[in-house]
Short mmCIF file of C-alpha atoms in Angstrom, two decimals:
data_model
loop_
_atom_site.label_atom_id
_atom_site.label_comp_id
_atom_site.label_asym_id
_atom_site.label_seq_id
_atom_site.Cartn_x
_atom_site.Cartn_y
_atom_site.Cartn_z
CA MET A 1 52.20 130.20 -156.10
CA PRO A 2 54.83 128.27 -154.13
CA PRO A 3 58.37 129.65 -154.21
CA LEU A 4 60.71 128.14 -156.77
CA GLY A 5 63.37 125.77 -155.61
CA LYS A 6 67.01 126.09 -156.59
CA ALA A 7 66.44 124.08 -159.82
CA GLY A 8 63.47 126.27 -160.80
CA ARG A 9 65.39 129.47 -160.24
CA PHE A 10 68.26 128.09 -162.34
CA ARG A 11 65.88 127.22 -165.20
CA ARG A 12 64.36 130.72 -165.11
CA ARG A 13 67.81 132.36 -165.19
CA ARG A 14 68.83 130.09 -168.09
CA ILE A 15 65.68 130.99 -170.08
CA THR A 16 66.30 134.70 -169.41
CA LEU A 17 69.91 134.31 -170.56
CA TYR A 18 68.79 132.57 -173.78
CA ILE A 19 66.33 135.37 -174.51
CA ALA A 20 69.02 138.04 -173.93
CA ILE A 21 71.47 136.22 -176.21
CA SER A 22 68.79 135.91 -178.91
CA ILE A 23 68.07 139.65 -178.74
CA ILE A 24 71.78 140.46 -179.02
CA ILE A 25 72.14 138.17 -182.06
CA VAL A 26 69.16 139.84 -183.77
CA LEU A 27 70.58 143.32 -183.08
CA LEU A 28 74.01 142.31 -184.41
CA LEU A 29 72.37 140.87 -187.53
CA LEU A 30 70.45 144.11 -188.14
CA LEU A 31 73.63 146.14 -187.64
CA TRP A 32 75.49 143.90 -190.09
CA ILE A 33 72.76 144.37 -192.70
CA GLU A 34 72.83 148.15 -192.22
CA ASN A 35 76.61 148.24 -192.56
CA GLY A 36 76.26 146.25 -195.76
CA LYS A 37 74.07 149.03 -197.09
CA VAL A 38 76.63 151.61 -195.97
CA VAL A 39 79.47 149.94 -197.81
CA ASP A 40 77.62 149.74 -201.10
CA GLU A 41 76.33 153.34 -201.18
CA THR A 42 72.69 153.85 -201.96
CA HIS A 43 72.15 151.21 -204.60
CA VAL A 44 68.44 151.71 -203.99
CA GLU A 45 68.66 155.42 -204.81
CA VAL A 46 70.54 154.73 -208.02
CA SER A 47 68.16 151.94 -209.04
CA GLN A 48 65.09 154.14 -208.60
CA GLU A 49 66.47 156.79 -210.94
CA ARG A 50 68.06 154.44 -213.45
CA ARG A 51 64.92 154.54 -215.58
CA LEU A 52 66.44 157.75 -217.00
CA PHE A 53 69.89 156.23 -217.41
CA GLU A 54 69.35 152.66 -218.55
CA ASN A 55 72.58 152.41 -220.54
CA ILE A 56 75.06 153.62 -217.92
CA PRO A 57 77.99 151.16 -217.99
CA GLN A 58 78.53 148.94 -214.97
CA GLU A 59 81.56 149.54 -212.76
CA LYS A 60 84.64 147.88 -214.19
CA GLU A 61 88.29 148.64 -214.81
CA SER A 62 87.57 150.99 -217.74
CA ILE A 63 84.20 152.67 -218.18
CA LEU A 64 83.71 154.14 -221.64
CA TYR A 65 81.85 157.38 -222.12
CA GLU A 66 78.54 157.20 -223.95
CA PRO A 67 76.88 160.41 -225.21
CA LEU A 68 73.79 161.59 -223.38
CA ARG A 69 70.45 160.44 -224.75
CA GLN A 70 67.58 162.86 -225.26
CA GLU A 71 65.38 161.10 -222.69
CA GLU A 72 68.08 161.63 -220.06
CA ILE A 73 67.94 165.36 -220.71
CA ASP A 74 64.16 165.67 -221.03
CA GLY A 75 63.34 163.70 -217.88
CA ILE A 76 65.99 165.01 -215.53
CA ILE A 77 63.94 167.44 -213.39
CA PRO A 78 60.15 167.20 -213.23
CA GLY A 79 57.77 170.09 -212.71
CA ASN A 80 57.75 173.70 -213.81
CA LEU A 81 61.23 174.66 -214.99
CA THR A 82 60.41 178.14 -216.28
CA PRO A 83 61.90 180.07 -213.31
CA PHE A 84 65.23 178.28 -213.67
CA ILE A 85 65.82 178.49 -217.42
CA SER A 86 68.42 181.03 -218.57
CA PRO A 87 66.93 184.36 -219.66
CA ASN A 88 66.72 184.96 -223.39
CA GLY A 89 68.54 188.27 -223.28
CA PRO A 90 71.87 189.29 -221.77
CA HIS A 91 72.25 191.48 -218.71
CA GLU A 92 73.09 195.09 -219.32
CA GLY A 93 76.66 195.49 -220.52
CA GLN A 94 77.01 191.84 -221.50
CA GLU A 95 76.99 189.92 -224.72
CA LEU A 96 75.04 186.69 -224.92
CA PRO A 97 77.22 183.60 -225.45
CA HIS A 98 76.05 181.32 -228.23
CA PHE A 99 74.97 177.89 -227.04
CA ASN A 100 72.90 176.19 -229.72
CA TYR A 101 71.16 173.07 -228.46
CA THR A 102 70.61 171.58 -231.92
CA ASP A 103 73.96 171.64 -233.69
CA GLY A 104 75.48 168.45 -232.32
CA PRO A 105 78.66 167.80 -230.31
CA TYR A 106 81.04 170.62 -229.39
CA ARG A 107 78.06 172.98 -229.38
CA TYR A 108 79.63 175.96 -227.70
CA ARG A 109 81.59 178.55 -229.57
CA ASN A 110 83.11 181.59 -227.91
CA PRO A 111 81.36 184.64 -229.37
CA TYR A 112 84.20 186.97 -228.45
CA ASN A 113 87.34 187.76 -230.40
CA PRO A 114 90.57 187.11 -228.46
CA MET A 115 91.48 190.07 -226.28
CA HIS A 116 95.16 189.38 -225.86
CA ARG A 117 97.55 186.71 -227.06
CA THR A 118 101.24 186.07 -226.63
CA SER A 119 103.50 185.39 -229.60
CA ARG A 120 103.06 181.68 -228.78
CA PRO A 121 99.43 181.15 -227.74
CA CYS A 122 98.44 177.87 -226.11
CA ASP A 123 96.41 175.95 -228.66
CA GLY A 124 94.69 172.80 -227.46
CA LEU A 125 96.34 171.27 -224.41
CA LEU A 126 99.82 172.74 -224.94
CA TYR A 127 99.55 174.54 -221.60
CA THR A 128 99.30 171.21 -219.73
CA LYS A 129 102.83 170.10 -220.69
CA GLY A 130 105.52 172.00 -218.85
CA LYS A 131 107.30 172.43 -215.53
CA TRP A 132 107.27 174.49 -212.36
CA VAL A 133 109.99 177.17 -212.44
CA TYR A 134 111.35 178.88 -209.33
CA ASN A 135 111.44 182.69 -209.35
CA SER A 136 113.33 184.05 -206.35
CA SER A 137 112.00 187.58 -206.92
CA LYS A 138 108.36 186.51 -206.89
CA ARG A 139 106.31 187.51 -203.85
CA PRO A 140 102.75 186.60 -202.78
CA GLN A 141 100.20 188.85 -204.46
CA TYR A 142 97.90 189.06 -201.45
CA THR A 143 98.05 188.60 -197.69
CA SER A 144 97.60 185.18 -196.14
CA ARG A 145 94.49 185.09 -194.00
CA GLY A 146 92.21 182.68 -192.23
CA THR A 147 92.29 179.76 -189.80
CA VAL A 148 92.26 177.24 -192.65
CA LEU A 149 93.71 178.85 -195.78
CA GLY A 150 96.28 180.75 -193.72
CA CYS A 151 97.55 177.80 -191.66
CA CYS A 152 100.74 177.35 -193.75
CA GLU A 153 101.75 180.97 -193.30
CA ARG A 154 101.20 180.84 -189.53
CA GLY A 155 103.09 177.57 -189.13
CA PHE A 156 105.91 178.76 -191.39
CA ARG A 157 106.28 182.08 -189.52
CA LYS A 158 106.38 180.25 -186.21
CA GLU A 159 109.12 177.97 -187.52
CA PHE A 160 111.24 180.32 -189.65
CA GLY A 161 110.41 183.87 -188.57
CA PRO A 162 108.63 186.81 -190.23
CA ASP A 163 111.16 187.71 -192.94
CA VAL A 164 111.35 184.47 -194.94
CA VAL A 165 109.09 183.84 -197.94
CA ARG A 166 107.46 180.42 -198.32
CA ASN A 167 109.18 179.06 -201.39
CA GLU A 168 106.04 177.34 -202.72
CA THR A 169 104.65 180.84 -203.39
CA GLN A 170 107.62 181.57 -205.68
CA TYR A 171 106.95 178.97 -208.36
CA GLU A 172 105.32 179.63 -211.74
CA TRP A 173 103.99 177.16 -214.28
CA LYS A 174 105.85 177.39 -217.60
CA PRO A 175 104.49 175.40 -220.58
CA ASP A 176 107.11 173.84 -222.86
CA SER A 177 105.64 174.87 -226.22
CA CYS A 178 103.54 177.97 -225.60
CA GLU A 179 103.50 181.10 -223.46
CA LEU A 180 100.96 182.14 -220.84
CA VAL A 181 100.03 185.73 -220.06
CA PRO A 182 101.00 186.40 -216.41
CA TRP A 183 98.33 187.39 -213.93
CA ASP A 184 96.89 190.86 -214.47
CA GLU A 185 93.88 191.98 -212.45
CA GLU A 186 92.62 194.49 -215.01
CA LEU A 187 93.02 192.05 -217.90
CA PHE A 188 91.11 189.38 -215.99
CA CYS A 189 88.28 191.78 -215.15
CA ARG A 190 88.07 193.03 -218.74
CA SER A 191 87.96 189.44 -219.98
CA LEU A 192 84.76 188.86 -218.03
CA ARG A 193 83.03 191.42 -220.26
CA GLY A 194 80.70 192.17 -217.39
CA ARG A 195 79.81 188.54 -216.76
CA SER A 196 79.53 187.20 -213.22
CA ILE A 197 81.02 183.82 -212.28
CA MET A 198 79.43 180.91 -210.46
CA MET A 199 81.54 178.02 -209.18
CA VAL A 200 80.10 174.70 -208.01
CA GLY A 201 82.10 171.89 -206.40
CA ASP A 202 83.66 170.77 -203.14
CA SER A 203 85.96 172.46 -200.63
CA LEU A 204 88.81 172.61 -203.19
CA SER A 205 86.66 174.77 -205.45
CA ASP A 206 85.70 176.77 -202.38
CA HIS A 207 89.38 177.42 -201.66
CA TRP A 208 89.96 178.46 -205.26
CA HIS A 209 87.04 180.91 -205.26
CA ALA A 210 88.49 182.47 -202.09
CA SER A 211 91.97 182.66 -203.64
CA LEU A 212 90.58 184.28 -206.81
CA TYR A 213 88.61 186.76 -204.72
CA TYR A 214 91.81 187.74 -202.89
CA LEU A 215 93.73 188.06 -206.17
CA LEU A 216 91.06 190.53 -207.25
CA GLY A 217 91.58 192.64 -204.12
CA GLY A 218 89.03 191.02 -201.81
CA GLU A 219 89.47 191.08 -198.06
CA GLY A 220 88.35 189.10 -195.03
CA ASP A 221 88.39 185.41 -194.21
CA ILE A 222 85.53 184.39 -196.49
CA TYR A 223 86.31 180.68 -196.20
CA GLU A 224 86.06 180.70 -192.41
CA ARG A 225 82.83 182.68 -192.62
CA GLU A 226 81.27 180.39 -195.24
CA GLY A 227 83.14 177.13 -195.62
CA THR A 228 81.61 173.77 -196.45
CA SER A 229 80.86 172.33 -193.01
CA ARG A 230 77.41 171.50 -191.68
CA THR A 231 77.45 174.47 -189.31
CA ARG A 232 78.22 177.22 -191.82
CA HIS A 233 76.10 179.08 -194.32
CA ARG A 234 76.62 179.20 -198.02
CA CYS A 235 78.42 181.91 -199.98
CA ARG A 236 76.26 184.98 -200.60
CA GLY A 237 78.33 186.20 -203.53
CA HIS A 238 81.21 188.67 -203.61
CA VAL A 239 81.41 191.82 -205.70
CA ILE A 240 84.57 191.93 -207.84
CA CYS A 241 86.17 194.23 -210.42
CA GLN A 242 84.19 197.29 -209.31
CA LYS A 243 86.68 199.86 -210.58
CA TYR A 244 86.51 198.39 -214.07
CA TYR A 245 82.70 198.47 -214.18
CA PRO A 246 81.78 201.70 -212.32
CA ASN A 247 78.32 201.86 -213.91
CA ARG A 248 77.51 198.46 -212.38
CA ILE A 249 78.33 199.23 -208.74
CA ASN A 250 74.71 199.92 -207.78
CA ASN A 251 73.06 197.98 -210.60
CA LYS A 252 73.85 194.29 -210.99
CA PRO A 253 77.54 194.40 -210.03
CA VAL A 254 79.91 191.73 -211.30
CA LYS A 255 80.19 188.93 -208.73
CA ILE A 256 81.87 185.65 -207.97
CA PHE A 257 79.63 183.09 -206.28
CA PHE A 258 80.28 179.59 -204.93
CA LEU A 259 77.96 176.76 -203.92
CA THR A 260 79.02 173.51 -202.28
CA ASN A 261 77.96 170.31 -204.01
CA GLN A 262 80.61 167.59 -204.08
CA PHE A 263 79.05 165.43 -206.79
CA LEU A 264 76.82 168.03 -208.50
CA GLU A 265 73.78 166.22 -207.16
CA THR A 266 70.31 167.63 -207.69
CA ASN A 267 69.20 166.98 -204.11
CA TYR A 268 70.05 168.85 -200.90
CA HIS A 269 72.08 167.82 -197.85
CA SER A 270 72.33 170.25 -194.95
CA PHE A 271 75.16 172.73 -195.68
CA ARG A 272 76.94 170.13 -197.85
CA ASN A 273 74.91 169.91 -201.07
CA PHE A 274 73.05 173.02 -202.18
CA LEU A 275 70.58 173.09 -205.08
CA TRP A 276 73.10 174.61 -207.47
CA TRP A 277 70.96 174.18 -210.58
CA LYS A 278 68.45 176.72 -209.26
CA ASP A 279 71.06 179.50 -209.42
CA ILE A 280 72.94 178.85 -212.64
CA HIS A 281 70.62 180.94 -214.84
CA ARG A 282 71.81 184.05 -212.98
CA TYR A 283 75.48 183.58 -213.92
CA PRO A 284 76.78 183.79 -217.52
CA ILE A 285 80.00 181.94 -216.59
CA LEU A 286 79.59 178.57 -214.86
CA ILE A 287 82.68 176.73 -213.56
CA LEU A 288 81.99 173.15 -212.47
CA ASN A 289 84.01 170.40 -210.84
CA SER A 290 83.45 167.23 -208.86
CA GLY A 291 86.38 166.79 -206.56
CA SER A 292 88.68 164.13 -205.20
CA TRP A 293 86.26 162.71 -202.66
CA MET A 294 85.12 159.09 -202.83
CA VAL A 295 82.57 159.16 -199.98
CA ARG A 296 79.10 160.54 -199.38
CA PRO A 297 79.03 164.14 -198.10
CA GLU A 298 76.35 163.45 -195.49
CA ASN A 299 77.86 160.15 -194.28
CA GLU A 300 81.55 159.62 -194.90
CA ARG A 301 81.26 155.90 -194.13
CA ARG A 302 79.37 155.46 -197.39
CA ARG A 303 81.56 155.25 -200.46
CA ILE A 304 80.88 156.51 -203.97
CA THR A 305 81.71 153.84 -206.53
CA ASP A 306 82.85 154.75 -210.02
CA GLU A 307 79.43 153.72 -211.30
CA ASN A 308 77.73 156.08 -208.84
CA TYR A 309 80.11 158.88 -209.79
CA TYR A 310 79.43 158.61 -213.53
CA PHE A 311 75.70 158.47 -212.82
CA TYR A 312 75.89 161.78 -210.95
CA MET A 313 78.02 163.38 -213.68
CA ARG A 314 75.58 162.40 -216.41
CA ARG A 315 72.71 163.73 -214.38
CA ALA A 316 74.54 167.04 -213.80
CA ALA A 317 75.32 167.32 -217.52
CA SER A 318 71.64 166.71 -218.29
CA VAL A 319 70.68 169.52 -215.91
CA VAL A 320 73.05 171.96 -217.60
CA ARG A 321 71.95 170.85 -221.06
CA ARG A 322 68.30 171.36 -220.12
CA LEU A 323 68.49 174.63 -218.20
CA TYR A 324 71.58 176.61 -219.06
CA LYS A 325 72.63 178.92 -221.87
CA GLY A 326 76.02 180.40 -221.15
CA THR A 327 79.73 179.74 -220.88
CA VAL A 328 80.46 176.40 -219.22
CA ILE A 329 83.95 175.58 -217.92
CA TRP A 330 84.80 172.15 -216.54
CA ARG A 331 87.83 172.05 -214.21
CA THR A 332 89.57 168.70 -214.06
CA THR A 333 90.40 167.05 -210.73
CA PHE A 334 93.90 166.58 -209.35
CA ARG A 335 95.34 163.92 -207.07
CA GLY A 336 96.86 164.70 -203.70
CA HIS A 337 100.46 163.85 -202.79
CA PRO A 338 100.98 161.15 -200.14
CA PHE A 339 103.39 162.26 -197.37
CA CYS A 340 103.45 165.75 -198.92
CA TRP A 341 105.50 167.28 -196.09
CA GLN A 342 108.53 165.27 -197.21
CA TYR A 343 108.95 167.17 -200.51
CA THR A 344 111.25 170.16 -200.97
CA GLU A 345 110.71 170.86 -204.68
CA PRO A 346 108.17 170.17 -207.44
CA LEU A 347 108.06 166.87 -209.29
CA THR A 348 109.25 166.45 -212.86
CA THR A 349 107.07 163.38 -213.49
CA PRO A 350 103.78 162.35 -211.86
CA LEU A 351 103.80 159.92 -208.96
CA THR A 352 103.40 156.24 -209.79
CA LEU A 353 100.21 154.31 -209.17
CA ASN A 354 101.86 152.46 -206.28
CA ALA A 355 102.66 155.76 -204.56
CA TYR A 356 98.94 156.42 -204.21
CA LYS A 357 98.41 153.04 -202.58
CA GLU A 358 100.89 153.47 -199.72
CA GLY A 359 99.61 153.22 -196.17
CA ILE A 360 96.43 155.09 -195.35
CA TYR A 361 96.39 156.80 -198.75
CA GLU A 362 95.04 153.77 -200.58
CA ARG A 363 91.64 154.26 -198.97
CA TYR A 364 91.33 157.71 -200.56
CA ARG A 365 91.37 156.12 -204.06
CA TRP A 366 93.21 159.06 -205.61
CA TYR A 367 94.56 156.57 -208.13
CA ALA A 368 91.04 156.42 -209.66
CA ILE A 369 91.00 160.12 -210.54
CA PRO A 370 92.66 159.94 -214.02
CA ALA A 371 89.94 157.57 -215.28
CA ARG A 372 87.25 159.85 -213.87
CA ASN A 373 88.91 162.85 -215.53
CA ALA A 374 88.93 161.08 -218.89
CA TYR A 375 85.22 160.29 -218.60
CA THR A 376 84.10 163.73 -217.43
CA THR A 377 86.31 165.52 -219.98
CA ALA A 378 84.59 163.60 -222.79
CA LEU A 379 81.18 164.24 -221.24
CA TRP A 380 81.59 167.99 -220.74
CA LYS A 381 83.33 168.57 -224.07
CA ASP A 382 80.30 166.99 -225.69
CA MET A 383 78.21 169.42 -223.66
CA GLY A 384 80.08 172.30 -225.27
CA ALA A 385 82.12 173.19 -222.19
CA HIS A 386 85.62 174.58 -222.15
CA ILE A 387 87.97 172.20 -220.34
CA LEU A 388 90.31 173.85 -217.83
CA ASP A 389 92.76 170.99 -217.37
CA VAL A 390 94.59 171.81 -214.14
CA ALA A 391 95.37 168.17 -213.26
CA PRO A 392 98.73 167.73 -215.09
CA MET A 393 100.40 170.78 -213.55
CA THR A 394 98.85 170.25 -210.10
CA ASP A 395 99.95 166.62 -209.99
CA LEU A 396 103.53 167.92 -210.22
CA MET A 397 103.20 170.36 -207.28
CA PRO A 398 103.51 168.63 -203.88
CA LEU A 399 104.55 171.88 -202.17
CA GLY A 400 102.05 174.13 -200.44
CA HIS A 401 99.66 171.51 -199.09
CA MET A 402 98.38 172.16 -195.58
CA GLY A 403 100.20 169.00 -194.50
CA LYS A 404 101.30 169.19 -190.89
CA TYR A 405 100.33 172.87 -190.70
CA HIS A 406 96.69 171.77 -190.69
CA PRO A 407 94.82 173.44 -187.77
CA LYS A 408 93.89 170.03 -186.34
CA TYR A 409 97.38 168.51 -186.56
CA GLU A 410 98.40 169.18 -182.95
CA SER A 411 95.08 168.11 -181.42
CA MET A 412 94.16 165.20 -183.71
CA ASN A 413 97.38 164.42 -185.61
CA ALA A 414 95.47 165.42 -188.77
CA THR A 415 97.53 166.00 -191.90
CA ASP A 416 96.15 167.24 -195.21
CA CYS A 417 97.95 166.37 -198.45
CA LEU A 418 95.03 167.28 -200.70
CA HIS A 419 94.10 170.90 -199.93
CA TYR A 420 96.56 173.72 -200.52
CA CYS A 421 97.16 176.92 -198.60
CA SER A 422 96.57 180.37 -199.98
CA PRO A 423 98.43 182.28 -201.28
CA GLY A 424 100.30 179.55 -203.09
CA ALA A 425 101.40 178.47 -206.53
CA THR A 426 98.56 176.04 -207.18
CA TYR A 427 95.32 177.99 -206.71
CA ASP A 428 96.90 181.18 -208.03
CA GLN A 429 98.13 179.44 -211.20
CA TRP A 430 94.65 178.02 -211.75
CA SER A 431 93.48 181.64 -211.89
CA VAL A 432 96.22 182.42 -214.41
CA LEU A 433 94.95 179.58 -216.61
CA LEU A 434 91.36 180.79 -216.26
CA MET A 435 92.38 184.31 -217.31
CA ASN A 436 94.27 182.95 -220.34
CA LEU A 437 91.21 180.95 -221.33
CA LEU A 438 88.89 183.96 -221.04
CA ILE A 439 91.18 186.31 -222.99
CA GLY A 440 91.66 183.77 -225.78
CA ASN A 441 95.31 182.88 -225.20
CA ILE A 442 94.27 179.30 -224.39
CA VAL A 443 92.35 178.11 -227.42
CA ASP A 444 90.49 174.84 -226.96
#
C-alpha cells in the first residue's frame, strides 16, 4: 500500500478526531442521564413497590396523612415471619404491654399505673410549651468523653481553661403549665419494669442512646467504637440498671440497644442501614425516629423527596403493625440552627422559615421538617405509639451544637449545627422527657 500523502494523512487525522469527539459526546450523554437518576432518587425502586402503596399522595406543598390499608400491612414482608414476630409471653420479671391489633385507632394503652407524678402532671402536649431556664448551680451529670461527642468539651477547655463550666450544660427545660420530674437514675430504671430498650434511627438517635447510657452510669466512648460510618460495626447492646435488677445480671439483663437506619428502610446498606425489624421482637420498648437527613445514606448525592420519605414511613409503620407487640415511642425530629456558633443564649421563639434558607443551609431542607413531623405524628399515633415530641424545645436550643468544635473543622472547615455534644442540655433533657413518659407524669 503506497504511503499517504499530506492530504491523506490530514483526512485520517480528521476522521480520528471526529470519532474521538463522538465518543466523548456519548460518554457525556450517559453521564448526564445517570446524574438525572441521581437527582430524582430511585423512582424505579419506589415504583416497583408501589403496588403495596397505591394511594400514597404525590409530592406537593402539603401531603395529608391517610391511614394504613390492610393490604399495606399484610404484604409488607414476604416469606416466613414466624422467627420475627413478638413472643406471646413476657420475659421474666416483665409485664406484657397490651397492643390489640383489632380495636381501631389509638390501639395502645399503657398497662401500668403511673409510678410518680408531680402536683401538675403534663397532660397531652403541655410539656412542649415552655422555655429554657439557666441554673448556675447545675453541673454535668457525667464526664464528657469521645472524639465526636466530647469535641465541645475539648475545644472549650482549650479556649477557656479547666475550671469553667460550659453554660449550655446548665440549662433546664421548664414547661409553662405543668411540672416535670427531674432526672433520677433509680426512678428511670424502675420505670422500665425490667424492659429493655431498642432505638432505631440515624446518628442523632445514636448520640442520644450514648448520652442515656452515660446518664445511667455507663463508661467508655461507645459512639467512637460503634458509630454510624461505613467502617464501624453496629451496637452490640449495653447492660443498664444492673443494681436495680440484681436477679437479671446473669439472666437476660436489662439493655439499651441501637441500630442505624436513617429512614427505617427494610433493606440493608453496609454499616448504614441495618435490618432493624429482625430485632424488634426482642425489645419490649421500641423508640423510633427518622432524622433530619434529606439524602440517601449510601449515596449522599441522591436526595430523598417528601414523597419518598412518606413512602418509607408508611412501610416502617406496616412492619411494626405486622410484627411487633410492645411499647412503641415515636420521637419527633428537630431542625438544626444555621450559624449556631453565633448564639449566646436559647431562643424564645423558633427561627423563621427564611432563617433556614440562608446560604448553604437551604440545601439541607430543614424547613421541611415540621410538615414531616405532622405526617409521622399522625401515622404513629394511629399505630398506637406514644409521641415523644422533642422538636419544640430543641428548636429553641441553639447552644451546645458541635459547631466549630467539630473534629474536622480545622482540617476541612467543617461545622456542625445539627448534632449536639454530650453532656449537654438537649440530649439529657430528652432523657428527662422519656423518664416522665415512662413513669406516667407525661400522659398522652
